[in-house]
Tab-separated table of C-alpha atoms in Angstrom:
chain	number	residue	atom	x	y	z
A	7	UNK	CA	39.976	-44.396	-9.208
A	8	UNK	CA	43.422	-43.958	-10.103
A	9	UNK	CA	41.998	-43.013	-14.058
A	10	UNK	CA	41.812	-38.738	-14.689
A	11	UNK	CA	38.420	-39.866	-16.351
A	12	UNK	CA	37.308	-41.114	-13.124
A	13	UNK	CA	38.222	-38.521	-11.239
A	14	UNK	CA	36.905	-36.134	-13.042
A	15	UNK	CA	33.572	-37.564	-12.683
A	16	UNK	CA	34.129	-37.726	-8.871
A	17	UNK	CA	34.710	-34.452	-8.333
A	18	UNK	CA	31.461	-33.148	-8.737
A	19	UNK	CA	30.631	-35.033	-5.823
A	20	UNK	CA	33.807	-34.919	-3.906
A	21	UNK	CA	35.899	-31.675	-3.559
A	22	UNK	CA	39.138	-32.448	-5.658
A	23	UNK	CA	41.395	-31.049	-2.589
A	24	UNK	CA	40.096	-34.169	-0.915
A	25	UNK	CA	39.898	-36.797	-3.819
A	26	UNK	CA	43.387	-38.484	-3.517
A	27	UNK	CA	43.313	-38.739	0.442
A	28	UNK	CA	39.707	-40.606	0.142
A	29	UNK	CA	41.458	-42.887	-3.095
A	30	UNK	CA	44.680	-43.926	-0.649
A	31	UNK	CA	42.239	-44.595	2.345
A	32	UNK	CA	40.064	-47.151	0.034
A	33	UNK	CA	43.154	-48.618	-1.055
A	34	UNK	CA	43.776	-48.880	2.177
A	35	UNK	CA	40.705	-50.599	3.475
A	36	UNK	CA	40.724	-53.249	0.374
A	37	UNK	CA	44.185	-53.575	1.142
A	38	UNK	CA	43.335	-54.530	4.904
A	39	UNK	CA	40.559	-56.838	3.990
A	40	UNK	CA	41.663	-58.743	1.461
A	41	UNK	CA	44.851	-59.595	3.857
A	42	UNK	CA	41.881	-60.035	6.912
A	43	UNK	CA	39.600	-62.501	4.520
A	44	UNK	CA	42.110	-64.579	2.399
A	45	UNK	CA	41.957	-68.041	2.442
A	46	UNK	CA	44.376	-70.146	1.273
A	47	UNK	CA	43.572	-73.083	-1.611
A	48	UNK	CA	45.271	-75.568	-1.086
A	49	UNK	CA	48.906	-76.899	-0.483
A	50	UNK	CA	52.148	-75.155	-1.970
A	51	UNK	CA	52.564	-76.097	-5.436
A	52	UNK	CA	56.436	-75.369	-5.559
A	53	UNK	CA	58.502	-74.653	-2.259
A	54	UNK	CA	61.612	-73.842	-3.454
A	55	UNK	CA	65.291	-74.984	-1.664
A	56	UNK	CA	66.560	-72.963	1.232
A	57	UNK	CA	68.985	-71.034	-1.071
A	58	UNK	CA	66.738	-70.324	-3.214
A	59	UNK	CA	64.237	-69.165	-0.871
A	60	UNK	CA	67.509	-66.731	0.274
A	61	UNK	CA	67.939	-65.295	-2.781
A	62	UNK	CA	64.125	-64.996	-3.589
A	63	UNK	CA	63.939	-62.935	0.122
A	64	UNK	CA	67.163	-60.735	-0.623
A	65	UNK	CA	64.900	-59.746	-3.900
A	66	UNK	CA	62.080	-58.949	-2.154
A	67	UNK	CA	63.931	-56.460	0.110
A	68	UNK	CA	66.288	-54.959	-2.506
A	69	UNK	CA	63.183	-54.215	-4.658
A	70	UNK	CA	61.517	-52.715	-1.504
A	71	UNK	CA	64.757	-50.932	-1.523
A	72	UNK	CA	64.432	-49.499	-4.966
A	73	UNK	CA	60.723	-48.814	-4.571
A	74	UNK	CA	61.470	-46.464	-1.710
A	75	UNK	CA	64.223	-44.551	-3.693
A	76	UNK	CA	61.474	-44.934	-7.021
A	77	UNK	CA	59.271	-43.131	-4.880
A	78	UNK	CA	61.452	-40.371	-3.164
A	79	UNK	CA	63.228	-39.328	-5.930
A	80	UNK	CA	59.663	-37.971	-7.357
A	81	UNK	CA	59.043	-34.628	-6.533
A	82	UNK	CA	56.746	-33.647	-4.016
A	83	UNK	CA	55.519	-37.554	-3.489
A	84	UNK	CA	52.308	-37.396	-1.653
A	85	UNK	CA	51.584	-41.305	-0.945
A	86	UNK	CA	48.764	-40.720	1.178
A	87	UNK	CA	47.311	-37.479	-0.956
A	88	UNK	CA	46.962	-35.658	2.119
A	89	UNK	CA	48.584	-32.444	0.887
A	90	UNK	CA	45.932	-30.785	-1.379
A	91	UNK	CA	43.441	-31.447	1.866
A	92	UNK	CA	46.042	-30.050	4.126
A	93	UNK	CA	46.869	-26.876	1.769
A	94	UNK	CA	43.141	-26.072	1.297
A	95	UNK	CA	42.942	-26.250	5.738
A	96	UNK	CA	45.615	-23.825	6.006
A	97	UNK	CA	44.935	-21.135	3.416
A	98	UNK	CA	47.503	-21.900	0.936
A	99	UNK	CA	47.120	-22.008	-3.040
A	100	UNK	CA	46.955	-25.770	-4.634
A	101	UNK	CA	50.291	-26.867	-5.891
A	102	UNK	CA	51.207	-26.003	-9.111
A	103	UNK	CA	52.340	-28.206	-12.222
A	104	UNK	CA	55.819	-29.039	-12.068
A	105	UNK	CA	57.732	-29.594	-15.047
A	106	UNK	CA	59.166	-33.412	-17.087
A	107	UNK	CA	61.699	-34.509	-14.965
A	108	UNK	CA	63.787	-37.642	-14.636
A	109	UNK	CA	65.362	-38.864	-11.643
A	110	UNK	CA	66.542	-41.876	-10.088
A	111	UNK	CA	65.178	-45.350	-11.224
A	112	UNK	CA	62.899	-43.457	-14.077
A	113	UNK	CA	66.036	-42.762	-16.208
A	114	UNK	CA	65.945	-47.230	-16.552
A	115	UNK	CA	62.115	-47.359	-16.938
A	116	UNK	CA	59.193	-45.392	-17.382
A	117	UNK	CA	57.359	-46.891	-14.406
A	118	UNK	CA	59.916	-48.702	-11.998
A	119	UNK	CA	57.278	-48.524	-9.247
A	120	UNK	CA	55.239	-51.087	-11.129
A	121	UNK	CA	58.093	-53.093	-12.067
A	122	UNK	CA	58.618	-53.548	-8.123
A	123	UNK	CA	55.748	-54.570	-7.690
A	124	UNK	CA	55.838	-57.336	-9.810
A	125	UNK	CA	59.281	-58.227	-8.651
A	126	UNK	CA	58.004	-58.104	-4.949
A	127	UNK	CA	54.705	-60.197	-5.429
A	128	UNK	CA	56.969	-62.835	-7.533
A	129	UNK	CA	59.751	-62.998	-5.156
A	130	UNK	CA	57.345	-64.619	-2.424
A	131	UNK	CA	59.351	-68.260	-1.865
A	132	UNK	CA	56.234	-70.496	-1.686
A	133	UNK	CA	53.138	-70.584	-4.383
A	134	UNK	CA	50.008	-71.946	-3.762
A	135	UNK	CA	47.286	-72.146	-6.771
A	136	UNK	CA	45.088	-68.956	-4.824
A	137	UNK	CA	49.267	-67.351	-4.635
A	138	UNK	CA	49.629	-67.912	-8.502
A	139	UNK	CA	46.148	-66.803	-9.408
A	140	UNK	CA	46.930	-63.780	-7.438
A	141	UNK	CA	50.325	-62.831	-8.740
A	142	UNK	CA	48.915	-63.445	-12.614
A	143	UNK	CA	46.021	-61.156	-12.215
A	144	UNK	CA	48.334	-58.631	-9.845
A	145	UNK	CA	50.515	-58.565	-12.615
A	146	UNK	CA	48.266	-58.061	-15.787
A	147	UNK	CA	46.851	-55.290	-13.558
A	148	UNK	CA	49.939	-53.666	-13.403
A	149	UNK	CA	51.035	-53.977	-16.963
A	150	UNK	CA	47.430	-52.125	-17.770
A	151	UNK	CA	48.433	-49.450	-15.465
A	152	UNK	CA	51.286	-48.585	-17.000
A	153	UNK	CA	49.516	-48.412	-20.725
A	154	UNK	CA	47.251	-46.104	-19.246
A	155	UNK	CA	49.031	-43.658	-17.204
A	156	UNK	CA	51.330	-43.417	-20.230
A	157	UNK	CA	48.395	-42.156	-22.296
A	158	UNK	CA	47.940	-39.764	-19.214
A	159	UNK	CA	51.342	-38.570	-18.817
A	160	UNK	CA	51.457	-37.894	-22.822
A	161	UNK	CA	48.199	-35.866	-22.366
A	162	UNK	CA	50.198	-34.219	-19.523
A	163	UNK	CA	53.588	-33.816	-20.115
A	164	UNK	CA	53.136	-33.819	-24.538
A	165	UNK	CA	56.203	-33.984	-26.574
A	166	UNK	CA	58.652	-34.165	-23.614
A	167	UNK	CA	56.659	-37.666	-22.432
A	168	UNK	CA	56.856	-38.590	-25.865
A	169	UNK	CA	60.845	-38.440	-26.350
A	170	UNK	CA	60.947	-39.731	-22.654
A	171	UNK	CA	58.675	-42.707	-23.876
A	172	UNK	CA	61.017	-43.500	-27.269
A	173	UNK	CA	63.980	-44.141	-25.265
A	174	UNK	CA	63.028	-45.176	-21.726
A	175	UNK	CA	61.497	-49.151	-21.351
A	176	UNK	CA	58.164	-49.580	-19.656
A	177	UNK	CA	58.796	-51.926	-17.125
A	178	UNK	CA	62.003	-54.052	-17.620
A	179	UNK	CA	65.143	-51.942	-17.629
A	180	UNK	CA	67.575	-52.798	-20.898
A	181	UNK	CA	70.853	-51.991	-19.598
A	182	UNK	CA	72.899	-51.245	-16.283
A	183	UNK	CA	73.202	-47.890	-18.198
A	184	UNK	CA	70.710	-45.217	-17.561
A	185	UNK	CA	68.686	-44.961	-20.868
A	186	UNK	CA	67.910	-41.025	-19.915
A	187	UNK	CA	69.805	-38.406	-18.304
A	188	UNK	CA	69.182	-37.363	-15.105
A	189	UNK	CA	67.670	-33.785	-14.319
């Protein structure tokens, strides 16, 4: 749902003011039941040492850290998609394309979001097989992702994506060094 394709077959069906609140409430309710219906396989395969498990957990909530930063410093972030909905209720004109811009954890990667993600589904201190399965599929998902919103943001954003894209990592930041400027 996430795919412009897709959406753009949706919205002859589903006013495009509403589209991104109904994709976030799916999410949602996937989200919800796959936490309400798992069932775990089996004992843990590796439990790792108390310190280790410390360090694993002080992960987790730095990259939860970073992931809220990620996902304020983009402009206008609309988690929930709400906005268009609540524009087109009161009157006001859609929003209007904004401009390439790089802020915060984008000048290190393209899609630091994503990397998060991976970093907080890996950081969990005790895998079972169903944990691993999980994380390997949650993980190939997210590396597919990030191919294909590229291709959209180059359709989007052209050249300036394009430059961005030559010196800006997908997912795993080279340097303590910001590989872009910030705007």
């Amino acid at each position: 749902m996430a795919r412009s394709r897709f959406r753009r077959r949706t919205h002859r069906i589903i006013h495009p003011e509403f589209y991104d609140a109904l994709y976030a409430s799916l999410s949602g309710v996937c989200l919800l039941a796959l936490a309400i219906f798992w069932q775990p396989v089996g004992g843990p395969l590796f439990s790792p040492p108390i310190w280790l498990r410390w360090i694993m957990s002080g992960l987790f909530f730095l990259a939860i850290a970073v992931a809220w930063w990620g996902a304020s410093s983009l402009e206008k972030f609309d988690s929930l998609g709400v906005a268009p909905a609540w524009n087109m209720f009161r009157a006001r004109p859609a929003n209007t394309p904004h401009p390439f811009t790089v802020r915060g954890p984008y000048r290190w990667v393209r899609h630091p979001l994503y990397f998060l993600g991976i970093v907080i589904i890996w950081s969990g201190p005790v895998f079972t097989l169903d944990r691993l399965l999980h994380n390997f599929l949650w993980s190939a998902w997210i590396v597919v992702g990030a191919h294909l919103e590229d291709r959209e943001l180059i359709a989007r954003f052209g050249d300036a994506y394009r430059s961005y894209r030559k010196t800006v990592p997908m997912l795993i930041p080279k340097s303590i060094r910001p590989r872009h400027p910030s705007v």
